[in-house]
Short mmCIF file of C-alpha atoms and ligand atoms in Angstrom, two decimals:
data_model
loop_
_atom_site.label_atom_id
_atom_site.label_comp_id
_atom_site.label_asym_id
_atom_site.label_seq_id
_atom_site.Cartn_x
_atom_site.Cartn_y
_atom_site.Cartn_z
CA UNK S 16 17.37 109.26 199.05
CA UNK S 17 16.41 106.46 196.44
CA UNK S 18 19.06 103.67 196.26
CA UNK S 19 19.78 102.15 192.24
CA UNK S 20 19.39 98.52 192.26
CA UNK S 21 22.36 97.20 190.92
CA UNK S 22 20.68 96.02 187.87
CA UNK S 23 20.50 99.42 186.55
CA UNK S 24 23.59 100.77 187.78
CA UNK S 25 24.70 97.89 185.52
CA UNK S 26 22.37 98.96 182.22
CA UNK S 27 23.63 102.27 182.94
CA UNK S 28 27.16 101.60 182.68
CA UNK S 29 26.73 99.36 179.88
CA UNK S 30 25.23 101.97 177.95
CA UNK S 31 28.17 104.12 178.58
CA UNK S 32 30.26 101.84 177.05
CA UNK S 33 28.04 100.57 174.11
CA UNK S 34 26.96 103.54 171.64
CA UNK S 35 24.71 101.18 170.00
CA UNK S 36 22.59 100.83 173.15
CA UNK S 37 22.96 104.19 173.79
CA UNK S 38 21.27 105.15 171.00
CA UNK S 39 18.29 102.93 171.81
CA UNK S 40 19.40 99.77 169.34
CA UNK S 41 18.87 96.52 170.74
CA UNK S 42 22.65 94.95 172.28
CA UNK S 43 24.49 92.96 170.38
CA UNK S 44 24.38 89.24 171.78
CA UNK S 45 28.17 89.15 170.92
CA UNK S 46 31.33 90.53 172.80
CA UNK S 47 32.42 93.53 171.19
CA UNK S 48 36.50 92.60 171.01
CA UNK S 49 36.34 92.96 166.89
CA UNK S 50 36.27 96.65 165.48
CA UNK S 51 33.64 95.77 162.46
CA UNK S 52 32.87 97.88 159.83
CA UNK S 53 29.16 98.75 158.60
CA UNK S 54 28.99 96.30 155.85
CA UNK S 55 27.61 92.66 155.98
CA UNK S 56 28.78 90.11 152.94
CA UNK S 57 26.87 87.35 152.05
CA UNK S 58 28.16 85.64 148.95
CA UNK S 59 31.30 85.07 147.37
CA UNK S 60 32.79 83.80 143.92
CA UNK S 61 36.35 84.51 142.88
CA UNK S 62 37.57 88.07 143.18
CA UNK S 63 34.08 89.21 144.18
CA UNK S 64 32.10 89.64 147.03
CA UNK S 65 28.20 90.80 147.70
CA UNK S 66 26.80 92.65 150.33
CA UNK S 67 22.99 92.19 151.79
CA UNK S 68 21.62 95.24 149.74
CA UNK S 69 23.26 93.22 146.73
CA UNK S 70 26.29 95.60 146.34
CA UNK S 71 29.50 93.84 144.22
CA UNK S 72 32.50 94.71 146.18
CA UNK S 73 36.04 93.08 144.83
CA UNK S 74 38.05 91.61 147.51
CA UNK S 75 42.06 92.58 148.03
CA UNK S 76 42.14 91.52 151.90
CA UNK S 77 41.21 87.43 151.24
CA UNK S 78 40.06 87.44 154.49
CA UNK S 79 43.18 88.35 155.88
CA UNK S 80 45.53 86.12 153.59
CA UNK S 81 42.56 83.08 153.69
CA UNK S 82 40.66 82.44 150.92
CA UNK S 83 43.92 82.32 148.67
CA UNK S 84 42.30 80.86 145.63
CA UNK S 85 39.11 82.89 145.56
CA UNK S 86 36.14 82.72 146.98
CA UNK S 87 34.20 79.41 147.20
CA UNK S 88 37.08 77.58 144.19
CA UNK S 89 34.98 74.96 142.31
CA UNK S 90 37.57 72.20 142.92
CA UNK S 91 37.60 72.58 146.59
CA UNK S 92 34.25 72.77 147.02
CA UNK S 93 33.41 69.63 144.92
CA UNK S 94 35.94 67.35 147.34
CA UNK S 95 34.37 69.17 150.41
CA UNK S 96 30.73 68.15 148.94
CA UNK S 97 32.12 64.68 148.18
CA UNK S 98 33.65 64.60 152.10
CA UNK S 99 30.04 65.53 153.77
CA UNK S 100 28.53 62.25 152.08
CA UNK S 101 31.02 60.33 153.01
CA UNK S 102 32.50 61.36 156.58
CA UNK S 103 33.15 64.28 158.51
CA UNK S 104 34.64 63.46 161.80
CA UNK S 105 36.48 61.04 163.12
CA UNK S 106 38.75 60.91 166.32
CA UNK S 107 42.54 61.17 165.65
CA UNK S 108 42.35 57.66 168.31
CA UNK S 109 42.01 56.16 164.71
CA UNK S 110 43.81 56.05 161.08
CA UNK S 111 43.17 59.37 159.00
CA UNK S 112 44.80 58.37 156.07
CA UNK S 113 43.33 61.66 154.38
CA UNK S 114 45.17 63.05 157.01
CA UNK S 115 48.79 61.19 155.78
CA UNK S 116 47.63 62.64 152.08
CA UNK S 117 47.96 66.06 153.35
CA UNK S 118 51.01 65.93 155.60
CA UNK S 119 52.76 64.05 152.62
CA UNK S 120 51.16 67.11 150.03
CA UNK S 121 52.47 69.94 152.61
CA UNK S 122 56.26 68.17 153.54
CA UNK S 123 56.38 67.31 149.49
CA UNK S 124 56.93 71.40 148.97
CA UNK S 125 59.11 71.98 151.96
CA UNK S 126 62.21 70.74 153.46
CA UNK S 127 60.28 69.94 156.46
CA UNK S 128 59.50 66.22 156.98
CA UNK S 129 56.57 65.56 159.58
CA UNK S 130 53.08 67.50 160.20
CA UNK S 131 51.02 68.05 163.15
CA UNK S 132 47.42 69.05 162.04
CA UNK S 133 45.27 71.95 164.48
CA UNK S 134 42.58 74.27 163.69
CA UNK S 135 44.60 77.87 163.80
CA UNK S 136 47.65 79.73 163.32
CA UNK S 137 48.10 80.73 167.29
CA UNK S 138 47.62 76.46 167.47
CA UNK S 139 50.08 76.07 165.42
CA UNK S 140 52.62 78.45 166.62
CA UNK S 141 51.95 77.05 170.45
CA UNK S 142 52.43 73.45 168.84
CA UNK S 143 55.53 74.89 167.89
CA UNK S 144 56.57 76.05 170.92
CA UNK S 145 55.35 72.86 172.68
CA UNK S 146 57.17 70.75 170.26
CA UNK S 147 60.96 73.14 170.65
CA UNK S 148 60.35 72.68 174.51
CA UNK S 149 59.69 69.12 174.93
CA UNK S 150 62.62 68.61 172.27
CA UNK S 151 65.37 69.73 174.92
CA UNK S 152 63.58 68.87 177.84
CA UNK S 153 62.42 65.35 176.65
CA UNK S 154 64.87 64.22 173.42
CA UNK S 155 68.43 66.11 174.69
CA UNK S 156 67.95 66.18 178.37
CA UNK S 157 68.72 70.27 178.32
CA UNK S 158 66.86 72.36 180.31
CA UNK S 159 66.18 74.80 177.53
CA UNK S 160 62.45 76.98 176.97
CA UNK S 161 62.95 79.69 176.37
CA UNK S 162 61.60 81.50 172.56
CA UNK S 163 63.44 84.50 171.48
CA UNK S 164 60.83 86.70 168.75
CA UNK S 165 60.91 90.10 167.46
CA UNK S 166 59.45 93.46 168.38
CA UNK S 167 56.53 94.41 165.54
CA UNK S 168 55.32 90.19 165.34
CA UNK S 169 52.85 88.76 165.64
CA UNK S 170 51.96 85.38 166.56
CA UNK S 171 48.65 84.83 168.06
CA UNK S 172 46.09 85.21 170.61
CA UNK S 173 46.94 81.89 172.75
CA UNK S 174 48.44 82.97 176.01
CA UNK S 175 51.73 81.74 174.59
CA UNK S 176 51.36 83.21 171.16
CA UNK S 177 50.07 86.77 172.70
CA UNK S 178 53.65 86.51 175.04
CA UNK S 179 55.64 85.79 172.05
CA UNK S 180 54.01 88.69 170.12
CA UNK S 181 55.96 91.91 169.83
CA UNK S 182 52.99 94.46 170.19
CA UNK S 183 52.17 95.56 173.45
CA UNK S 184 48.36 95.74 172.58
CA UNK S 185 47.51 92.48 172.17
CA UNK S 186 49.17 91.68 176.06
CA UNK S 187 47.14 94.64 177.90
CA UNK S 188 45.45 93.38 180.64
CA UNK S 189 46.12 89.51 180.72
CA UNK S 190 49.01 89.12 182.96
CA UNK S 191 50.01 87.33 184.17
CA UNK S 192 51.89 86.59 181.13
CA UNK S 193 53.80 82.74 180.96
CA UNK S 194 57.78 82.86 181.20
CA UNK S 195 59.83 81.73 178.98
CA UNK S 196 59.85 84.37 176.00
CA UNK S 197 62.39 87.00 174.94
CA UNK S 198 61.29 89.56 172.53
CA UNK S 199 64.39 91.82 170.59
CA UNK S 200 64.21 94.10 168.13
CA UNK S 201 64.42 93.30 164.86
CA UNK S 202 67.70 93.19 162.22
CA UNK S 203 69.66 94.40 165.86
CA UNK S 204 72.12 91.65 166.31
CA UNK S 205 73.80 93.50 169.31
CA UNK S 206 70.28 92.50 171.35
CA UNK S 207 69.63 89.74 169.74
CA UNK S 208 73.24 88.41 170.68
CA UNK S 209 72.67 89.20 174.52
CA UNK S 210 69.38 87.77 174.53
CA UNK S 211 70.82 84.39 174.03
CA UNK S 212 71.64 82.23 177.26
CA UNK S 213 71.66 78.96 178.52
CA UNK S 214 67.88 78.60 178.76
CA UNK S 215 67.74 79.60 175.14
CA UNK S 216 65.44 76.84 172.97
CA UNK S 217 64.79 78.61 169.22
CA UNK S 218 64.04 81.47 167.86
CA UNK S 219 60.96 82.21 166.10
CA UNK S 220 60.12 84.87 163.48
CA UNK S 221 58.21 85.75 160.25
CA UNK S 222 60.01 86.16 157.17
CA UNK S 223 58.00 89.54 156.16
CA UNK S 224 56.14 90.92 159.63
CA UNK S 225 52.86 91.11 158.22
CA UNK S 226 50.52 92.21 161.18
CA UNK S 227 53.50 94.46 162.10
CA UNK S 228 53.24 96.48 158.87
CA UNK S 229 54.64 94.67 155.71
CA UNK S 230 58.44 94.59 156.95
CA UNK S 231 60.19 91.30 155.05
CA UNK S 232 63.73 90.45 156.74
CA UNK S 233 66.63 91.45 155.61
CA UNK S 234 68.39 88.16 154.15
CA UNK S 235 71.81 89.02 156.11
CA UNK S 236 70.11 89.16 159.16
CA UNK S 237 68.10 86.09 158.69
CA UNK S 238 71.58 84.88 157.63
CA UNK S 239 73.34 85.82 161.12
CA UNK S 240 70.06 84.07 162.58
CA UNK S 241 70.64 80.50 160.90
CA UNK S 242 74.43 81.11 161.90
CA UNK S 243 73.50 82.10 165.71
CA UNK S 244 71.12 78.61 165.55
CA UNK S 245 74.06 76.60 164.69
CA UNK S 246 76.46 77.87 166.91
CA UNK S 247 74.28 77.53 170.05
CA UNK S 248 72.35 74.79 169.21
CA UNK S 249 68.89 76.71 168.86
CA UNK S 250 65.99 75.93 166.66
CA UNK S 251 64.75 77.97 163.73
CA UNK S 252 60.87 78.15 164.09
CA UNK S 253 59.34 80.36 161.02
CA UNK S 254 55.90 81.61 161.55
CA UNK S 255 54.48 80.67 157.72
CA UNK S 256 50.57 81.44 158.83
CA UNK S 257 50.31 84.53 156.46
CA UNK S 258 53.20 84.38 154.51
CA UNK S 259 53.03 80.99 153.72
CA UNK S 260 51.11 78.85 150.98
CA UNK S 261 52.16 80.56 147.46
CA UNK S 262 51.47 84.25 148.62
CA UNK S 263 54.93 85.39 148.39
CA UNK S 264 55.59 83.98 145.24
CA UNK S 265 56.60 80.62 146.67
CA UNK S 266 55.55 77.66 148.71
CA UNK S 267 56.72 79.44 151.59
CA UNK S 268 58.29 82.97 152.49
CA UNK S 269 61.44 81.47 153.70
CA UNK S 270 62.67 79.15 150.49
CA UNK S 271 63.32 82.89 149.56
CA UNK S 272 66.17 83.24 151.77
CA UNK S 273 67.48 79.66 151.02
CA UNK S 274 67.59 78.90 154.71
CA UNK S 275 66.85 75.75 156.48
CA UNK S 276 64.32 75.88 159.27
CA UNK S 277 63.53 73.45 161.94
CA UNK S 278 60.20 74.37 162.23
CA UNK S 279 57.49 76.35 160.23
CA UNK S 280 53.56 77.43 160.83
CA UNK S 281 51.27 78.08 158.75
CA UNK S 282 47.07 78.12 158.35
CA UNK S 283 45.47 81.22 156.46
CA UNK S 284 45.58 79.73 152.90
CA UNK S 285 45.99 76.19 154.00
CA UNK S 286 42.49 75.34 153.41
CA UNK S 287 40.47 77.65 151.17
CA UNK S 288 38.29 79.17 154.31
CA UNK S 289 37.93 75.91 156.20
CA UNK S 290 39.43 76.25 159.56
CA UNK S 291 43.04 74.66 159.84
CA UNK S 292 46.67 74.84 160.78
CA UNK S 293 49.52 72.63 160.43
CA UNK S 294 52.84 72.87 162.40
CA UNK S 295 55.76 70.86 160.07
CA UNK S 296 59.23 70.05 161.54
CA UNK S 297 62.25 68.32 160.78
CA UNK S 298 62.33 64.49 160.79
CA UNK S 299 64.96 64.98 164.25
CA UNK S 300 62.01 66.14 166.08
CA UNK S 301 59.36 63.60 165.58
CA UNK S 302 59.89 61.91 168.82
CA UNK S 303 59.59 65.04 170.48
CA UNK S 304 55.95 64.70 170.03
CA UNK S 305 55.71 60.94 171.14
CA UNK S 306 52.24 59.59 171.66
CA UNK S 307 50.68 61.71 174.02
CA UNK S 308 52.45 64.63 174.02
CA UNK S 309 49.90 66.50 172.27
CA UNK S 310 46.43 66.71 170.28
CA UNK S 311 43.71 68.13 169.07
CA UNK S 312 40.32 67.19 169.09
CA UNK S 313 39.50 68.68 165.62
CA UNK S 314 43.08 68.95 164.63
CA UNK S 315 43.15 67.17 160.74
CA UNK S 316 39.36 65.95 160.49
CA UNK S 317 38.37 64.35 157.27
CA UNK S 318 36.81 67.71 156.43
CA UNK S 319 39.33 69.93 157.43
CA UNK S 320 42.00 67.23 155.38
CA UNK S 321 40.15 66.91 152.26
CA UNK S 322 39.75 71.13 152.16
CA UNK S 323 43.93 71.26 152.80
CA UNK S 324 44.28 68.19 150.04
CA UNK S 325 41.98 70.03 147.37
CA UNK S 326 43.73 73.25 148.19
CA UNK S 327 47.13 71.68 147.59
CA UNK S 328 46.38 70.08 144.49
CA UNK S 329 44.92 73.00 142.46
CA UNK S 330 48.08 75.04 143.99
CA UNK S 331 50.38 72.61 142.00
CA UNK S 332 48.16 71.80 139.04
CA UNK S 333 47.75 75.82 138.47
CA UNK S 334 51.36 76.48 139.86
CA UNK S 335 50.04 79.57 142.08
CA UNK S 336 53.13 80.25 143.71
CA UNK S 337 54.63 81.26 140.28
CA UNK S 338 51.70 83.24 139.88
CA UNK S 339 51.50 84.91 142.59
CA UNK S 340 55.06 86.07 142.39
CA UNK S 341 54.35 87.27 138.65
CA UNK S 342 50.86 88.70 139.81
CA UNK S 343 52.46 90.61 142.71
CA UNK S 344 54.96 92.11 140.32
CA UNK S 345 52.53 93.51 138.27
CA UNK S 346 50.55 94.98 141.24
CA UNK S 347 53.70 96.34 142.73
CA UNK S 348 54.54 98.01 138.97
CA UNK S 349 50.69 99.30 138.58
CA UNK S 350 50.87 100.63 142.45
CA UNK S 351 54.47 102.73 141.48
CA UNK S 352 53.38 103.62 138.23
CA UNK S 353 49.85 105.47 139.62
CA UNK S 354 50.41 106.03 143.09
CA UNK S 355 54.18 106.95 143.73
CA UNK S 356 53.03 110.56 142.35
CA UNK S 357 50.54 111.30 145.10
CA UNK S 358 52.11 112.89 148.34
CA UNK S 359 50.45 111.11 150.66
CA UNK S 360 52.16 107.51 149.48
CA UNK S 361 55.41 106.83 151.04
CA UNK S 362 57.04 103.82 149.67
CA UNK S 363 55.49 100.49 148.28
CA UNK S 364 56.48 97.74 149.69
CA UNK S 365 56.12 93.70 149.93
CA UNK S 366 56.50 90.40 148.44
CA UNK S 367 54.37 88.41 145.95
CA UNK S 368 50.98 89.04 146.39
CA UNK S 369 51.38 90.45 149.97
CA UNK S 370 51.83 94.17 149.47
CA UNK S 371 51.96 97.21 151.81
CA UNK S 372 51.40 101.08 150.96
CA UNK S 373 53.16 103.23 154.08
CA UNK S 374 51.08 106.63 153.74
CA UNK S 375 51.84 109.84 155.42
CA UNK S 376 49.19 109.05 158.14
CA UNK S 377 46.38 106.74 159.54
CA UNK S 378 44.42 105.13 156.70
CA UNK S 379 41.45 104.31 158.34
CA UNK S 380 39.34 106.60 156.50
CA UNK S 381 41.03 105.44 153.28
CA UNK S 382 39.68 101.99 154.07
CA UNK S 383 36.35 103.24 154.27
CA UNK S 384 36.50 105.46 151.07
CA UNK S 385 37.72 102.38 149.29
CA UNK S 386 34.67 100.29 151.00
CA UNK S 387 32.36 103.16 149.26
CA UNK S 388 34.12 103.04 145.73
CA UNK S 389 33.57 99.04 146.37
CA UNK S 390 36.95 98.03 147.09
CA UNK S 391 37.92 96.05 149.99
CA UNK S 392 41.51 96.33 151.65
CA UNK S 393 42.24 96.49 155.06
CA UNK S 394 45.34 97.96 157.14
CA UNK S 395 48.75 96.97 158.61
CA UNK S 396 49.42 99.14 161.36
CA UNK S 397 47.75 102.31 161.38
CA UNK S 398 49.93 103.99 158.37
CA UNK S 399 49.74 100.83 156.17
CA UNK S 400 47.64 99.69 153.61
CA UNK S 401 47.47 95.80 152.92
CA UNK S 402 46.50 94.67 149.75
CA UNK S 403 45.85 90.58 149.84
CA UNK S 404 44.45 89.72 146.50
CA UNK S 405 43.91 85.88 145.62
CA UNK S 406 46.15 84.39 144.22
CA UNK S 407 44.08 84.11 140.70
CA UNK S 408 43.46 88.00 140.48
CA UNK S 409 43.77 89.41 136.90
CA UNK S 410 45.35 91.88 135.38
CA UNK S 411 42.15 93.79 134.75
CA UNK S 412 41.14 93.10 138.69
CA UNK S 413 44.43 94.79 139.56
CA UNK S 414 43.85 97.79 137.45
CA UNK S 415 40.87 98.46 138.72
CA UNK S 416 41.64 97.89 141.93
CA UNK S 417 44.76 100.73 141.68
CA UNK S 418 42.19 103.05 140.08
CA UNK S 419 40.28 103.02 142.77
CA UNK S 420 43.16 103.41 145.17
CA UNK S 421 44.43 106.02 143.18
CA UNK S 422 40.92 107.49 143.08
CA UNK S 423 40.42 107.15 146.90
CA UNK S 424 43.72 108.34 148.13
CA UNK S 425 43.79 111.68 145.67
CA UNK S 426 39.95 112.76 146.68
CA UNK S 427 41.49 112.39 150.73
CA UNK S 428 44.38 114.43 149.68
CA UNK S 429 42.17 117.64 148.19
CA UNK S 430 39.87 116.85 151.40
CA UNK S 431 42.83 117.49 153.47
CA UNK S 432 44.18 120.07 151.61
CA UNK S 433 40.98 122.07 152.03
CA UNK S 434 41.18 121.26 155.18
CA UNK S 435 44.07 123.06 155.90
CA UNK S 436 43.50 125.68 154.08
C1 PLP I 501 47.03 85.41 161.67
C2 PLP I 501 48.36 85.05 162.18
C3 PLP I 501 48.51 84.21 163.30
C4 PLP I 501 47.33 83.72 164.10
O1 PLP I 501 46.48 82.89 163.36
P1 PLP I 501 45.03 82.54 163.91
O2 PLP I 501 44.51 81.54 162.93
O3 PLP I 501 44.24 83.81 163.95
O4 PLP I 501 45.20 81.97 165.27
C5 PLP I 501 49.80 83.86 163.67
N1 PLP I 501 50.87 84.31 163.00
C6 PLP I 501 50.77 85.12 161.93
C7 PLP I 501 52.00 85.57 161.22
C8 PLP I 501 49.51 85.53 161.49
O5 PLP I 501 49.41 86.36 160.44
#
């Protein structure tokens, strides 16, 4: 008998698992942990998109809650320009007065006083958890660590973030997982009660679960939560990194609730598209994070800072939060008005300009139909669909955009109908 040599046994099992080299294509030189769909953009300008065969698609995902003001927004672009003549990297071993600018821009619109400057939203959470550690175990002397969060979250891909993430799927095969996290399910007071002990250092949620379907908090439970924080000393750590920046109709998801949190997160919108995060906490916590304690190499560049500064100023100067919470209104009234008639549309749900359809079933191929009729939304769970628009959309981008939702969703109902039949 003729032995394989491993190298083919190897090939062979690749192929298996790659139907791209299965069907003869060259393999891709990347890992294949995204699920991509068949369409490649290439330019962007405001609402609008363009493919490689020159196909005009317009854009309600924002590249997952990113590119808040548009594509490519003149403003931001001109400081960014300005930024590459001048200077784009610096170590944080020196003065980044940009840097100051946007921590003072970003603390200016919260209650939060101080900013710590990273690249991502999982950075920014783990700088959060970092920061509530070192707090008890540094500042008060406590041994506390441990994070309570809520079934459904999400919080990152960090080792950290992925423990204190509700969904099983993003934890399969990566244990060992760190200790120190609690997860309970949410608006049940009865488990989150119990899961409090001794060891017990914050608590940590999002204000409307975003990755975890479009579920906002219910204000007496968030309520319960600030009281729980007082009574046992805990702090209140709000994951801002979709929510946050204007998309709910206000600086940040929480100043909806009228709560006071210790900490918050955020990154998506912070920056236009340019990679950044920012964790912001209360002036009580700064010498938590004594020199030292933490960094980042890239963390708050003069790039990165001048993207976050431009970003911030056009949010004020156009006063997008308001707009986004009068945009989202008028999305959420087109969406009732067309779609609440067709039986595969459950309910309509969200805040500002971060809105979820629940449908009877996976909408997968819905995504794709809309993809075809050159729409772009994407998912939130597998029965939800996410609409993201920026936060300049029109009124005339949001009708056409619920056309072609209506459109999409009816022609998959007769499809399934026949179906059946
Ligand atoms: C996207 C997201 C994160 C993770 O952000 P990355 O920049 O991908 O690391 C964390 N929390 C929430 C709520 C998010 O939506």
């Amino acid at each position: 008998m003729t032995l394989t040599p491993p190298e083919a046994k190897a090939a062979e099992a690749a192929q298996d698992l790659n139907p791209a080299a299965a069907a003869g294509e060259a393999p891709s030189a990347l890992f294949p942990n995204y699920s991509r769909y068949p369409l490649a953009l290439v330019k962007g300008h405001g609402s609008w998109l363009w493919d490689d065969k020159g196909n005009r698609y317009l854009d309600f995902m924002s590249g997952i809650a990113v590119t808040n003001l548009g594509h490519a927004p003149e403003k931001v672009k001109e400081k960014l320009k300005q930024q590459l003549d001048q200077l784009w990297h610096v170590s944080n071993l020196y003065q980044l007065p940009l840097q100051e600018q946007a921590a003072k821009l970003l603390t200016k619109h919260s209650v939060l006083d101080a900013a710590f400057f990273c690249n991502s939203g999982a950075e920014a959470n783990e700088a959060a958890i970092k920061l509530a550690r070192r707090y008890f175990q540094k500042i008060k002397g406590e041994e506390r660590f441990e994070i309570i969060t809520f079934h459904q979250s999400f919080h990152g891909r960090t080792l950290a973030t992925l423990t204190a993430t509700g969904q099983d799927k993003v934890k399969e095969g990566f244990l060992p997982l760190p200790a120190g996290f609690k997860t309970v399910p949410l608006h049940d007071e009865a488990a989150l009660k119990a899961a409090i002990g001794p060891n017990t250092a914050a608590i940590m949620l999002e204000m409307v679960q975003a990755e975890g379907g479009i579920h906002a908090a219910k204000p007496e439970f968030v309520q319960m939560i600030t009281e729980l924080c007082k009574e046992h000393g805990l702090l209140l750590i709000i994951d801002e990194v979709q929510t946050g920046m204007g998309r709910t109709g206000k600086w940040f998801a929480h100043q909806h609730y009228g709560i006071q949190p210790d900490i918050i997160t955020v990154a998506k919108g912070i920056a236009s598209g340019f990679p950044a995060g920012a964790m912001l906490g209360k002036a009580y916590l700064r010498e938590a994070f004594s020199a030292g304690s933490h960094g980042s190499t890239f963390g708050g560049t003069p790039l990165a800072t001048s993207a976050i500064i431009a970003t911030l100023e056009v949010m004020e100067e156009d006063q997008l939060p308001e707009r986004a919470a009068k945009m989202g209104a008028y999305l959420k009234e087109k969406l009732e008005e067309k779609l609440s008639g067709l039986s595969f549309v459950k309910e309509i749900r969200g805040m500002g300009l971060l809105v979820g359809i629940e449908c009877g079933g996976p909408v997968g191929e819905l995504i794709l139909a809309g993809q075809q009729n050159k729409l772009l939304f994407i998912n939130a769970g597998p029965n939800v669909i996410r609409l993201l628009p920026n936060l300049y959309v029109s009124h005339e981008e949001i009708d056409q955009a619920v056309d072609t939702l209506y459109n999409v969703i009816r022609a998959y109902e007769e499809a399934q109908g026949k179906g059946e039949a």
